[in-house]
XYZ file of C-alpha atoms in Angstrom:
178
model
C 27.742 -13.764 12.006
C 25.253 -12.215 13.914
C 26.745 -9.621 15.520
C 27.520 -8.598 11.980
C 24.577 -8.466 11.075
C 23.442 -6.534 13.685
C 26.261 -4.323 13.088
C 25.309 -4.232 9.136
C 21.837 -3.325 9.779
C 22.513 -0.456 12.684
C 24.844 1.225 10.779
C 21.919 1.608 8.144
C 19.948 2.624 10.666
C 22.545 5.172 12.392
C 24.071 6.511 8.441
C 20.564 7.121 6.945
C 20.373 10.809 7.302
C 23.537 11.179 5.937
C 23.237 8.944 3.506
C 19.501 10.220 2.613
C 21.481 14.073 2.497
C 24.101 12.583 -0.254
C 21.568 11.701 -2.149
C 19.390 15.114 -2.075
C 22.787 16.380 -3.057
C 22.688 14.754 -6.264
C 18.803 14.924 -7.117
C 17.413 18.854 -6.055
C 19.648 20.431 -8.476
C 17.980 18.264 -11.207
C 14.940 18.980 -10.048
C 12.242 21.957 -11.150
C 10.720 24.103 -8.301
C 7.376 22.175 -8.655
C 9.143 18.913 -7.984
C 11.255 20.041 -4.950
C 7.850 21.479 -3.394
C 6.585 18.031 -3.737
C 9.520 16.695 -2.548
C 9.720 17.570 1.285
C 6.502 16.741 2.018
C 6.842 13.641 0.868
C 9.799 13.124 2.114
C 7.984 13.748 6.034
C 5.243 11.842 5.309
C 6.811 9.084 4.108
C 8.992 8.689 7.323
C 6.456 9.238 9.341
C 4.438 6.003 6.991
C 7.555 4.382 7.166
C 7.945 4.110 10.873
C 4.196 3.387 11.476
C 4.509 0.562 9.246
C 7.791 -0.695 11.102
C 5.925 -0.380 14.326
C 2.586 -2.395 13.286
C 4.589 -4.661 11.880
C 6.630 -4.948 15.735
C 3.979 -4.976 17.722
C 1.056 -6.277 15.840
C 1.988 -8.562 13.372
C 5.138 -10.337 14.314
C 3.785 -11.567 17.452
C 0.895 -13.260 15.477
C 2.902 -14.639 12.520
C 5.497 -16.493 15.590
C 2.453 -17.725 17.285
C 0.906 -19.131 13.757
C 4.551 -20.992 13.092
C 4.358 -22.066 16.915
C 0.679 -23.546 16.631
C 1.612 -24.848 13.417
C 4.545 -26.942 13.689
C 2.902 -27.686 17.638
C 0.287 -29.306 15.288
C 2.903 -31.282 13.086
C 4.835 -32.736 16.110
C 7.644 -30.312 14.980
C 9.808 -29.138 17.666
C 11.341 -25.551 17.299
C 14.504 -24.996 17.421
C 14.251 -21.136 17.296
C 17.918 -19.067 17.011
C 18.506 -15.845 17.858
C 20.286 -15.277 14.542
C 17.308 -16.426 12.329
C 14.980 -14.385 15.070
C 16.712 -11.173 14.504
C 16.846 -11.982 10.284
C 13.179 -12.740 10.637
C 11.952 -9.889 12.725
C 14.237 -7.470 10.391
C 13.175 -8.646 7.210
C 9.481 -8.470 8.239
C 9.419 -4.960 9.425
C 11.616 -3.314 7.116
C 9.158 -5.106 4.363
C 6.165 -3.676 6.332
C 7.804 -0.108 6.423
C 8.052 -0.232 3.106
C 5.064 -1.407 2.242
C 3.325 1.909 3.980
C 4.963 3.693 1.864
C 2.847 3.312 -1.056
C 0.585 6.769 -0.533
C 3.595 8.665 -0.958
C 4.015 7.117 -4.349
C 0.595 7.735 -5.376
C 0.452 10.947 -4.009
C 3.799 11.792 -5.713
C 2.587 10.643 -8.927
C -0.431 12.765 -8.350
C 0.801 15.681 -7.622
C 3.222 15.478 -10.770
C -0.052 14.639 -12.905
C 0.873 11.400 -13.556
C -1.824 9.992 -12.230
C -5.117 11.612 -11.617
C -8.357 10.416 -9.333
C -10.514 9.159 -12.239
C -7.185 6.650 -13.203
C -6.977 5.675 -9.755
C -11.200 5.301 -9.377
C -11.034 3.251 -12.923
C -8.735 0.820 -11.815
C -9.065 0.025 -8.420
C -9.876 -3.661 -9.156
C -6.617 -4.074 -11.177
C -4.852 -2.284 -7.558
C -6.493 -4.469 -5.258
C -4.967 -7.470 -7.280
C -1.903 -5.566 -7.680
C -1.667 -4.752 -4.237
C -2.274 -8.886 -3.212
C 0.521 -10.111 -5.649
C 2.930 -7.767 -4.300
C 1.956 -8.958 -0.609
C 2.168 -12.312 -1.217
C 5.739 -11.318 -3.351
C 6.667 -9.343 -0.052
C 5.723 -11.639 2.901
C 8.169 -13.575 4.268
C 5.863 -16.074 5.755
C 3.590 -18.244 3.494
C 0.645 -17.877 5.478
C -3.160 -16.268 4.269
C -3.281 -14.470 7.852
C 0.478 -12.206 7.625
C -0.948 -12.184 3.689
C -4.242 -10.142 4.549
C -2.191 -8.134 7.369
C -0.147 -6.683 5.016
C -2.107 -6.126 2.371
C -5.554 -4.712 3.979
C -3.485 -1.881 5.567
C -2.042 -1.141 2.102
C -5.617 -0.961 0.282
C -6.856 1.120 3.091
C -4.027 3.350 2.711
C -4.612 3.204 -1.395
C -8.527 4.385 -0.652
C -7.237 7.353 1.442
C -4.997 7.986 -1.545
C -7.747 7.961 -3.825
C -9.600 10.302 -1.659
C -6.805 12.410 -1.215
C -6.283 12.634 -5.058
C -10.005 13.896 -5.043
C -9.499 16.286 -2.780
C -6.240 17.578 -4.582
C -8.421 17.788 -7.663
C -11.550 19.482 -6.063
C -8.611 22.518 -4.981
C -6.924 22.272 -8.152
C -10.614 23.271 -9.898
C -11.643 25.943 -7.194
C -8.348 27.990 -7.478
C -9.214 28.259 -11.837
């Protein structure tokens, strides 16, 4: 079983440009010229979000989360009885859901660009995004613990702020050029 899964999750891994260019086939020609602008850059960004997400998640994260379950059932008198199998499902799950979780300015800044969503909107309801932002984390985390909780979800407000400044400075252009 694990080898398949290892083979499942690869062959993501190796097919995604392809699969990412089937999919571009379908959506530019449906697209207007101001989305497809939009489009590529996000498109770079977003990998580039979505493997720095995938790699703080690897080396910063993961190592703390197995060392909170190791203290934790240490403290219980549980013994653990770690496989390989469950490892690998663990470690996978928990990046991929970190790598997508930095992917949230490319939403917003998506969405801004479009003018669906505009710095004053964003300013306005910060509050209700910081909550927002929480539930999904604690939705997202695999692990049940406050400390994976806040280490998913501070990186994701931080990167909401830059959005917000970002969407500031898109609007601050957007004036100058009238």
């Amino acid at each position: 079983m694990l080898s398949m899964k290892l083979a499942f999750f690869a062959g993501i891994v190796l097919s995604f440009p392809l699969l990412l260019m089937f999919i571009l086939q379908f959506v530019l020609p449906g697209l207007h010229e101001k989305e497809r602008k939009v489009l590529w850059p996000a498109m770079a960004v977003g990998f580039g979000l979505f493997l720095g997400g995938v790699l703080f998640a690897y080396f910063f994260v993961l190592p703390r989360a197995l060392l909170f379950f190791y203290d934790w059932s240490g403290d219980l008198g549980v013994s653990n009885d770690w496989r390989i199998g469950e490892y690998i499902t663990f470690a996978t799950q928990f990046t991929l859901l970190f790598g997508l979780s930095f992917e949230l300015p490319v939403v917003v800044m998506v969405l801004v660009k479009l003018g669906l969503l505009s710095y004053e909107i964003m300013a306005r309801t910060r509050t209700y995004a910081i909550l927002a932002i929480y539930v999904a984390a604690a939705i997202i985390t695999p692990t049940p613990d406050i400390m994976t909780l806040n280490l998913m979800a501070l990186p994701m407000l931080v990167l909401y702020e830059i959005c917000i400044w970002l969407a500031w400075f898109d609007r601050k252009k957007a004036r100058e050029q009238e």
